[in-house]
PDB file of C-alpha atoms in Angstrom:
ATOM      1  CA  UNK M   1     -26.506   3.840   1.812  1.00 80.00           C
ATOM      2  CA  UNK M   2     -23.544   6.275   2.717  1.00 88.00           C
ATOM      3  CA  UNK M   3     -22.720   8.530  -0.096  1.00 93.00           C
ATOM      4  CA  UNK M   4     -20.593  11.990  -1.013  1.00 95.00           C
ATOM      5  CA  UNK M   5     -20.990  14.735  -2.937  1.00 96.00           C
ATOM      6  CA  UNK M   6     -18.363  17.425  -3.998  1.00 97.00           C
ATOM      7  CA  UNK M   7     -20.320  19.150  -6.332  1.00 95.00           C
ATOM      8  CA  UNK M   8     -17.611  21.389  -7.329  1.00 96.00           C
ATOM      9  CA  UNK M   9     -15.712  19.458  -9.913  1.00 95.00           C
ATOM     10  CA  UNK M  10     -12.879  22.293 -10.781  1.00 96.00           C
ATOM     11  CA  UNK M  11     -12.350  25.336  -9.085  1.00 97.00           C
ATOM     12  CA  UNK M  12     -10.120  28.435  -9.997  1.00 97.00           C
ATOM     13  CA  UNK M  13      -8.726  31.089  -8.051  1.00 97.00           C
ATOM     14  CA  UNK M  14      -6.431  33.764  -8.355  1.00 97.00           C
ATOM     15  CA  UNK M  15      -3.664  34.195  -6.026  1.00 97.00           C
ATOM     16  CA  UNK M  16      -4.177  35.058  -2.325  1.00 97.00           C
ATOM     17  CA  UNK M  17      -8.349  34.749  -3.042  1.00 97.00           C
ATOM     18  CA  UNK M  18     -10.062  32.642  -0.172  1.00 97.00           C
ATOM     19  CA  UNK M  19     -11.944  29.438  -1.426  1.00 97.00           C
ATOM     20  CA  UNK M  20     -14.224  27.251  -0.222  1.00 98.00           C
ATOM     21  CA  UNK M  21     -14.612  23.530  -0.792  1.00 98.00           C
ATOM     22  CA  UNK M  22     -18.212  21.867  -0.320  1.00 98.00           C
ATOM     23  CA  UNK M  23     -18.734  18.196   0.477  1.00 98.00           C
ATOM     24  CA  UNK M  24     -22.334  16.986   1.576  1.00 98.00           C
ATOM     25  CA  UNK M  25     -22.569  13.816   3.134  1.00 97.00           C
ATOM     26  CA  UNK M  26     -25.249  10.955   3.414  1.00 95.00           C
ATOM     27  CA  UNK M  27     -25.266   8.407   6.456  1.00 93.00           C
ATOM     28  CA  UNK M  28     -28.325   6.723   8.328  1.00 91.00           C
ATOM     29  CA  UNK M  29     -26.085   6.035  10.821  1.00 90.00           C
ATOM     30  CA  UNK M  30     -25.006   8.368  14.191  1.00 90.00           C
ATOM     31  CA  UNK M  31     -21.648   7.725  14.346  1.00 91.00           C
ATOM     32  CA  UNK M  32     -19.328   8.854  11.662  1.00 93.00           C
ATOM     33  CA  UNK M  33     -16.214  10.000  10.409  1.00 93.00           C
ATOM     34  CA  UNK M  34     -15.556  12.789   7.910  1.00 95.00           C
ATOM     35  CA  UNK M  35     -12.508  13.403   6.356  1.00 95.00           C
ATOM     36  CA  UNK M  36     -10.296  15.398   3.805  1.00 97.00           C
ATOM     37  CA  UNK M  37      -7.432  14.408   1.540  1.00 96.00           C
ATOM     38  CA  UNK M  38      -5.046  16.602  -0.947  1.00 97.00           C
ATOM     39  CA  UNK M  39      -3.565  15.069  -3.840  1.00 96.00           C
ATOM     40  CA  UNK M  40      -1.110  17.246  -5.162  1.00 95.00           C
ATOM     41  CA  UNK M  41       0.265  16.788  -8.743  1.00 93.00           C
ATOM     42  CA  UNK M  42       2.801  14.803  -7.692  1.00 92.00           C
ATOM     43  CA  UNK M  43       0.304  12.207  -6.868  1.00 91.00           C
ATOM     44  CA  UNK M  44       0.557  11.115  -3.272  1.00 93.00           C
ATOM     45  CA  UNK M  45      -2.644  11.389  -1.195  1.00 94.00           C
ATOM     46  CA  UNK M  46      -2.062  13.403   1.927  1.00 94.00           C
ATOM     47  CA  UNK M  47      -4.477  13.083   4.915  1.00 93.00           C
ATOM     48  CA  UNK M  48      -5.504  16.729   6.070  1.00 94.00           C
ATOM     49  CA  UNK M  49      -8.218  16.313   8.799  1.00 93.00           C
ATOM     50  CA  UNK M  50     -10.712  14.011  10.635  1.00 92.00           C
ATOM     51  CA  UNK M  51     -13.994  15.044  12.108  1.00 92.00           C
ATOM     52  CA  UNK M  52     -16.233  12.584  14.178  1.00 90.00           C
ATOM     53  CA  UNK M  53     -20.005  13.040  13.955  1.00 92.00           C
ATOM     54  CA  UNK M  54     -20.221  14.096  17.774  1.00 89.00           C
ATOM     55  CA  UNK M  55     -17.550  17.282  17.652  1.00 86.00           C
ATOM     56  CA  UNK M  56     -18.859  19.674  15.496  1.00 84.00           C
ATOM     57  CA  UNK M  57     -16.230  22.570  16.503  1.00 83.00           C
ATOM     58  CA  UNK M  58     -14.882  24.215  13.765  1.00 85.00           C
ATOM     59  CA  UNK M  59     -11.406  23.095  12.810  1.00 86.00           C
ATOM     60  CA  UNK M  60      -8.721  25.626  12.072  1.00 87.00           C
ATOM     61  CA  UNK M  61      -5.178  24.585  11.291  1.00 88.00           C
ATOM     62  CA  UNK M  62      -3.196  27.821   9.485  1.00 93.00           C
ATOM     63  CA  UNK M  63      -5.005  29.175   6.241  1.00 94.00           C
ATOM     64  CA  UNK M  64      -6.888  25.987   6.380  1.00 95.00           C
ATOM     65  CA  UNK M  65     -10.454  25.965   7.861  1.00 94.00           C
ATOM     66  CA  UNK M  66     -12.872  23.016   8.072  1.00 94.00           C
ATOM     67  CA  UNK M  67     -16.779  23.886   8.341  1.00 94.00           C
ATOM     68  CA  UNK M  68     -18.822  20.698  10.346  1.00 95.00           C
ATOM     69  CA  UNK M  69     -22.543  21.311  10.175  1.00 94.00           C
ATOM     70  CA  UNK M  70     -24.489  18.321  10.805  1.00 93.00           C
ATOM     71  CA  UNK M  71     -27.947  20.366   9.979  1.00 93.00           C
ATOM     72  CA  UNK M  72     -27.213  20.519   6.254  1.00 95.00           C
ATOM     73  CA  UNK M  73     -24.575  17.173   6.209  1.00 96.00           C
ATOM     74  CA  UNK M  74     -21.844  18.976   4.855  1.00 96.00           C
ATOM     75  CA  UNK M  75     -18.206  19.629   5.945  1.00 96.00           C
ATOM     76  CA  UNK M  76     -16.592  22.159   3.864  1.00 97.00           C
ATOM     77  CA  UNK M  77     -13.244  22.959   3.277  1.00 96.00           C
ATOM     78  CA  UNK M  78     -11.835  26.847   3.498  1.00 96.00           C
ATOM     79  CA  UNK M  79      -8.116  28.045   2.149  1.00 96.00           C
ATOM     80  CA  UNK M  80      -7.684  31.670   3.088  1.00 96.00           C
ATOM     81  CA  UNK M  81      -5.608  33.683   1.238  1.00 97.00           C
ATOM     82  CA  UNK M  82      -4.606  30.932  -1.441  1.00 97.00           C
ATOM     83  CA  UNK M  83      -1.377  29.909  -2.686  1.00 97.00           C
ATOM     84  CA  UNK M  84      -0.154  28.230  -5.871  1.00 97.00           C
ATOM     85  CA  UNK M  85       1.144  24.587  -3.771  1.00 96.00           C
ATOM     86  CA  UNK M  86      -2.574  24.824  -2.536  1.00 97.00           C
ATOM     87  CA  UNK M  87      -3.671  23.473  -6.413  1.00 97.00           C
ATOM     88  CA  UNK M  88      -4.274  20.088  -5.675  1.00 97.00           C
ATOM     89  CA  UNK M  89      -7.371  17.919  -6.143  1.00 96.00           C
ATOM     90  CA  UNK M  90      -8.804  17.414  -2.675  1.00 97.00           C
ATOM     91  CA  UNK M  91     -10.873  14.477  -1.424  1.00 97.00           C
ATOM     92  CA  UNK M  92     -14.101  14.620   1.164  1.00 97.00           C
ATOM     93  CA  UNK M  93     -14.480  11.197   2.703  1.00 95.00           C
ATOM     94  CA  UNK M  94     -16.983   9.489   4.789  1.00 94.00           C
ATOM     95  CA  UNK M  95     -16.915   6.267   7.059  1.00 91.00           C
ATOM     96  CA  UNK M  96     -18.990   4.428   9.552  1.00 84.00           C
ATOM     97  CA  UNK M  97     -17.189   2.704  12.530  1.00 67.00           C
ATOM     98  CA  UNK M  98     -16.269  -0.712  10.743  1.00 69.00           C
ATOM     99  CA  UNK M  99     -17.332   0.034   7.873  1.00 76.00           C
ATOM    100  CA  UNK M 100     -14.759   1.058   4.524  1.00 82.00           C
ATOM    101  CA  UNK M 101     -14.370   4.510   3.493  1.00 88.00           C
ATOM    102  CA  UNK M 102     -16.200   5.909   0.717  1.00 91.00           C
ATOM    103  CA  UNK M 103     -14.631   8.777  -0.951  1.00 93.00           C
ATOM    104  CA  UNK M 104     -16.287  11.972  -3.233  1.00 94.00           C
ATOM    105  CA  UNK M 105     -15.055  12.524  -6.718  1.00 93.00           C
ATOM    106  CA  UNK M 106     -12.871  15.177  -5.789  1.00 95.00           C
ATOM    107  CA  UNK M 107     -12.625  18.931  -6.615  1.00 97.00           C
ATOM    108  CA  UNK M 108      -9.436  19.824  -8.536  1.00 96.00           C
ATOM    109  CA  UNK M 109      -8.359  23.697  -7.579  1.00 98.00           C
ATOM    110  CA  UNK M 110      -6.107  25.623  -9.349  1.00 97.00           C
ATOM    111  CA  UNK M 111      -4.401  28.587  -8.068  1.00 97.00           C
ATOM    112  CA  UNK M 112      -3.152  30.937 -10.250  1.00 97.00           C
ATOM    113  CA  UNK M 113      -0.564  33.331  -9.627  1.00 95.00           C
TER     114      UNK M 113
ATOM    115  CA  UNK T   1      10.869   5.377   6.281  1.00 61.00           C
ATOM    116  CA  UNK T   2       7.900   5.756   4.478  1.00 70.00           C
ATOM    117  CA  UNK T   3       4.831   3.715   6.679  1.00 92.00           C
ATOM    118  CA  UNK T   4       3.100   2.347   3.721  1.00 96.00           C
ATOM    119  CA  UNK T   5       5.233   1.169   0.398  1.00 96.00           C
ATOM    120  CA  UNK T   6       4.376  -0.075  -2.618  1.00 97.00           C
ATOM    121  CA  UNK T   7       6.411  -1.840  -5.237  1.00 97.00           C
ATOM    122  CA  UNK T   8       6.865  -1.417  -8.190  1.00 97.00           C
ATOM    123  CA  UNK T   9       6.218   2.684  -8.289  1.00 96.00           C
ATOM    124  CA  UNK T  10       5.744   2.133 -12.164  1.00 96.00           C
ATOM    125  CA  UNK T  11       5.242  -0.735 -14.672  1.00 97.00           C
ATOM    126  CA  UNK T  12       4.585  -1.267 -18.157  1.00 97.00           C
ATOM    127  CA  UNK T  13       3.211  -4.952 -19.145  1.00 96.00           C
ATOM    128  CA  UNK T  14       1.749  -6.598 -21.801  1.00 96.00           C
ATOM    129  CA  UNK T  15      -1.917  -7.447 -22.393  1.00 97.00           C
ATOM    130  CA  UNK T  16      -2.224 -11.246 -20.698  1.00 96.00           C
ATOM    131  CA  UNK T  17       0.447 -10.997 -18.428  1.00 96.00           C
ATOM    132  CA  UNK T  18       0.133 -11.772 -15.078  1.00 96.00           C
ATOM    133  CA  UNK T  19       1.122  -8.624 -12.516  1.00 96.00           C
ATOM    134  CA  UNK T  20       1.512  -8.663  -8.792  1.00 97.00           C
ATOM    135  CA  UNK T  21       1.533  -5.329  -6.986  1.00 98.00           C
ATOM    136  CA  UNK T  22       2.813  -5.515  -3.624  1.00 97.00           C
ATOM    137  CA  UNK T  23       2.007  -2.999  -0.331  1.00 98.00           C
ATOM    138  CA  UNK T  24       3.980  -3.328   2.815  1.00 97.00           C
ATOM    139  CA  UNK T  25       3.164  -1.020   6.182  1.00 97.00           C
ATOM    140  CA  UNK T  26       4.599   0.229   9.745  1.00 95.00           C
ATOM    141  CA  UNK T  27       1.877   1.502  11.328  1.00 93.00           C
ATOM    142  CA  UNK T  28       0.539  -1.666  13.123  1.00 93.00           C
ATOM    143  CA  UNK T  29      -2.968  -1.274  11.304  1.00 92.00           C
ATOM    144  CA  UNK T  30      -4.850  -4.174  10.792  1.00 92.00           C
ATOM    145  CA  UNK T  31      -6.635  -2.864   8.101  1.00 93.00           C
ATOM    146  CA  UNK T  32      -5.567  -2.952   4.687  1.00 96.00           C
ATOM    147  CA  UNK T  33      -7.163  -1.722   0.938  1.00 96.00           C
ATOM    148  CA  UNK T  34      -6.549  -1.362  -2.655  1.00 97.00           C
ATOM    149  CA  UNK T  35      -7.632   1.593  -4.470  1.00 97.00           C
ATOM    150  CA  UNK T  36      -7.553   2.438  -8.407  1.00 96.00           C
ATOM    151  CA  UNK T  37      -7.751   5.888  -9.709  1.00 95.00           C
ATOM    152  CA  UNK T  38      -7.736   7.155 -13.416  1.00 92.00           C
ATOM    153  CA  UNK T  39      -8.413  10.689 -14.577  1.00 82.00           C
ATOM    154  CA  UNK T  40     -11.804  12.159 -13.650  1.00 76.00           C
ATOM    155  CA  UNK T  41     -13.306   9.418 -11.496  1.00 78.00           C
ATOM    156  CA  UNK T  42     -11.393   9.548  -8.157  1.00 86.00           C
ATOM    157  CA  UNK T  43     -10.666   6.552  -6.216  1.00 92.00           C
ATOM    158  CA  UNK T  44     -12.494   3.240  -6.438  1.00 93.00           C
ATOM    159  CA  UNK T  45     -12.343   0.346  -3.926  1.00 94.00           C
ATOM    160  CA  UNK T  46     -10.795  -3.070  -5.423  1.00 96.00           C
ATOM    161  CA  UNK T  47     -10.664  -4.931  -2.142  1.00 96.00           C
ATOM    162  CA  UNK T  48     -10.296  -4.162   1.783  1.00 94.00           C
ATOM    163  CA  UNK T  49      -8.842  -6.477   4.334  1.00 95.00           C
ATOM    164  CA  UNK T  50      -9.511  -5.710   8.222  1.00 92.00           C
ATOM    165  CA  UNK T  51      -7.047  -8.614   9.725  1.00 91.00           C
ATOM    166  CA  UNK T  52      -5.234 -11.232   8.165  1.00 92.00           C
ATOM    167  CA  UNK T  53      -8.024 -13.910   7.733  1.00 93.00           C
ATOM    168  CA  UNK T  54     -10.406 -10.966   6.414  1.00 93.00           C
ATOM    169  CA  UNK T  55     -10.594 -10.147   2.409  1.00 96.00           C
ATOM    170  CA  UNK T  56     -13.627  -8.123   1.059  1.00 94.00           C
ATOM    171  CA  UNK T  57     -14.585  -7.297  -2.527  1.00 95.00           C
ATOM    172  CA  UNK T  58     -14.632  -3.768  -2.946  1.00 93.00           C
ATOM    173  CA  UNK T  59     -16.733  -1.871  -5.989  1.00 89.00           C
ATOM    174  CA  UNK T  60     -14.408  -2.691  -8.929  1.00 94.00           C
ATOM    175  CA  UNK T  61     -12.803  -6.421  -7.930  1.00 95.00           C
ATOM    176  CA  UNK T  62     -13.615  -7.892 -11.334  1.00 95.00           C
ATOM    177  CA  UNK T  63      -9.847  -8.913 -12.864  1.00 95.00           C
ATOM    178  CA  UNK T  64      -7.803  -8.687  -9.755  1.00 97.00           C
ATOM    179  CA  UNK T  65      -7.254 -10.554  -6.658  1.00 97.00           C
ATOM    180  CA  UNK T  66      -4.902 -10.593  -3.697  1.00 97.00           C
ATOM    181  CA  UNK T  67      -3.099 -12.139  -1.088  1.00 97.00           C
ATOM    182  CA  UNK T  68      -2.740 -11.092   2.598  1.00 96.00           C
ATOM    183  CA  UNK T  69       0.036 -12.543   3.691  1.00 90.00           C
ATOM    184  CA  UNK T  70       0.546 -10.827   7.045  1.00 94.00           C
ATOM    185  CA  UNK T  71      -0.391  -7.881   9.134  1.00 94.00           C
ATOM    186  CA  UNK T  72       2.085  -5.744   7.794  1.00 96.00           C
ATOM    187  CA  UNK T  73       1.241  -7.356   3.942  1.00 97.00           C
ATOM    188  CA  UNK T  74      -1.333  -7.189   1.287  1.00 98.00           C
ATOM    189  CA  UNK T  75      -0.755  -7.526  -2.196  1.00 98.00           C
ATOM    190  CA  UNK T  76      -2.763  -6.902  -5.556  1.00 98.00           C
ATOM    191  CA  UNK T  77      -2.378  -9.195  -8.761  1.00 97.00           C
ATOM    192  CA  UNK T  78      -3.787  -8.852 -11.982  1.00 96.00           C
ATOM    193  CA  UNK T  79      -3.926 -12.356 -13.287  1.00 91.00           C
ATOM    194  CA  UNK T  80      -4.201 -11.515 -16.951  1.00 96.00           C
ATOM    195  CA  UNK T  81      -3.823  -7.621 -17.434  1.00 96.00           C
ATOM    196  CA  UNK T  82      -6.218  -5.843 -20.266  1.00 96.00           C
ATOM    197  CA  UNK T  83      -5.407  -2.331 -21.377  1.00 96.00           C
ATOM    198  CA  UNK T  84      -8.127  -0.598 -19.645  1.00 95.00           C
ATOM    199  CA  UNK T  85      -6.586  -1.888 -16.142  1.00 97.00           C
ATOM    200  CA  UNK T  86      -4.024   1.107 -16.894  1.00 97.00           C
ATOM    201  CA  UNK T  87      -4.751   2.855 -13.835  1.00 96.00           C
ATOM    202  CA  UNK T  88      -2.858   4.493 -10.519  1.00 96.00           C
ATOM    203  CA  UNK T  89      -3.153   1.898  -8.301  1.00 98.00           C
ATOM    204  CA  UNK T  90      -3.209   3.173  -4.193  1.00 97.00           C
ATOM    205  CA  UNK T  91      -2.385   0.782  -0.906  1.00 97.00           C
ATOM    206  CA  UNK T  92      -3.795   2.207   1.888  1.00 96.00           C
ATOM    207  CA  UNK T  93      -3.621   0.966   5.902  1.00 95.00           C
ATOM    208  CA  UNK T  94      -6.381   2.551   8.373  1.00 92.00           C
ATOM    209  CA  UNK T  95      -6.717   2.950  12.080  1.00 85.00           C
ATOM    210  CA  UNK T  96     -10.022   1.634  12.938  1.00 80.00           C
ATOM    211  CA  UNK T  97     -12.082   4.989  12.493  1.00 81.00           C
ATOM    212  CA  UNK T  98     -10.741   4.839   9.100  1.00 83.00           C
ATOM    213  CA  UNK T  99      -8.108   7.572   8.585  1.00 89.00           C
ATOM    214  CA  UNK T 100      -6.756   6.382   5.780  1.00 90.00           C
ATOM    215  CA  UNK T 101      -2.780   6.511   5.354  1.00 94.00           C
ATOM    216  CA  UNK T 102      -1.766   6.065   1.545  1.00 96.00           C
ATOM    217  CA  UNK T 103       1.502   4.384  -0.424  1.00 96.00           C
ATOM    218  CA  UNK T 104       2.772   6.742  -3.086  1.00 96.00           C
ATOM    219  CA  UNK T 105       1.013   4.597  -5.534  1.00 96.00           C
ATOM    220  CA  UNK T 106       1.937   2.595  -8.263  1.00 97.00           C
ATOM    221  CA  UNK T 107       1.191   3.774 -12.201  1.00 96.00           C
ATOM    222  CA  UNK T 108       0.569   0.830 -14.384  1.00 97.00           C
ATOM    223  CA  UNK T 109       0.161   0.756 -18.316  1.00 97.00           C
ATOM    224  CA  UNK T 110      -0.819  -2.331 -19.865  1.00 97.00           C
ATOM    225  CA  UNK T 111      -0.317  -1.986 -23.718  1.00 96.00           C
TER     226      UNK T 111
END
C-alpha cells in the first residue's frame, strides 16, 4: 500500500524565518514519483515540483528547496527566508507509474509579518 | 486560456436535486480525475479516468457518478445531492507520471 505522511498539520513562522516542510512516503514499489502542491487561499492548487525515485539531487528553484532522501522516504520541502504569499497549505504527493496519485493531508503555513 | 476548466465555479442546490459538474482540458492528457476537498481532510479521490473507455472508482465514489465523453471531457454528477456533499470539488488532467494539473475548482453547497 502507498501512503503519505505530513506530520506537520499547521506551521507558523514569522517573517523572513526559513521553514521546513516534512513528507515521508511509503511505496513497495522502485519506481516513483514525488510531488508538491501549494494551495493558496484563493484556492487553486498549484503544481511546484516533481521528483522521480531514481534522481535524488537536491532541487533548488529560488527560496524554494526540495530535500529527496530515499534512506528515510521523505522529501521535504524548504522556504528560506519566508514571505507572507508563501502561507498556503501545501500538498506532498506520491504516485506509481500507472497508478493514481495519492496525496498527504497537507500542512497549512502561515507567515506572519 | 486556462488548460483545465470547470463549470460552474460555484453552486448552491437543493437537497435531491440532481447536479452535473463539468471539466474540460487542453493539455492532450488522457488522464482525467475528480477530487473533493472540505476543511481539514485534504483531497479525496471520487473517480479517475486514464482514456476515454476507462472509469475507476476512487476512495469516496458513493453518491456521484460521471460521464467521459471525450479526451478533452469528464464530468461529475451528483444524482440526488445531500447536504454533506457540500464540498470543493477539483478536475484534474495528468501526464502519465502523474503531475497533476488542477481546474480552479468548483464550491458547491447543498442546503
Amino acid at each position: 500500500a502507498q501512503k503519505v505522511t505530513q506530520a506537520q498539520t499547521e506551521i507558523s513562522v514569522v517573517e523572513k524565518e526559513d521553514v521546513t516542510l516534512d513528507c515521508v512516503y511509503e511505496t513497495r514499489d522502485t519506481t516513483y514519483y514525488l510531488f508538491w502542491y501549494k494551495q493558496p487561499p484563493s484556492g487553486e492548487l498549484v503544481f511546484l515540483i516533481r521528483r522521480n525515485s531514481f534522481d535524488e539531487q537536491n532541487e533548488i528553484s529560488g527560496r524554494y528547496s526540495w530535500n529527496f532522501q530515499k534512506s528515510t522516504s521523505s522529501f521535504n520541502f524548504t522556504i528560506t527566508a519566508s514571505q507572507v504569499v508563501d502561507s498556503a497549505v501545501y500538498f506532498c504527493a506520491l504516485t506509481t507509474s500507472y497508478d493514481k496519485v495519492i496525496f498527504g493531508p497537507g500542512t497549512s503555513l502561515s507567515v506572519i509579518p | 486560456d486556462a488548460d483545465v476548466t470547470q463549470t460552474p465555479r460555484n453552486r448552491i442546490t437543493k437537497t435531491g436535486k440532481r447536479i452535473m459538474l463539468e471539466c474540460s482540458q487542453t493539455k492532450g492528457h488522457d488522464r482525467m480525475y475528480w477530487y473533493r476537498q472540505d476543511p481539514g481532510l485534504g483531497l479525496r479521490l471520487i473517480y479517475y479516468s486514464f482514456d476515454v473507455k476507462d472509469i475507476n472508482k476512487g476512495e469516496i465514489s458513493d453518491g456521484y457518478s460521471v460521464s467521459r465523453q471525450a479526451q478533452a471531457k469528464f464530468s461529475l454528477s451528483l444524482e440526488s445531492a445531500i447536504p454533506n456533499q457540500t464540498a470543493l470539488y477539483f478536475c484534474a488532467t495528468s501526464d502519465f507520471v502523474g503531475t497533476q494539473y488542477f481546474g480552479p475548482g468548483t464550491r458547491l453547497t447543498v442546503l
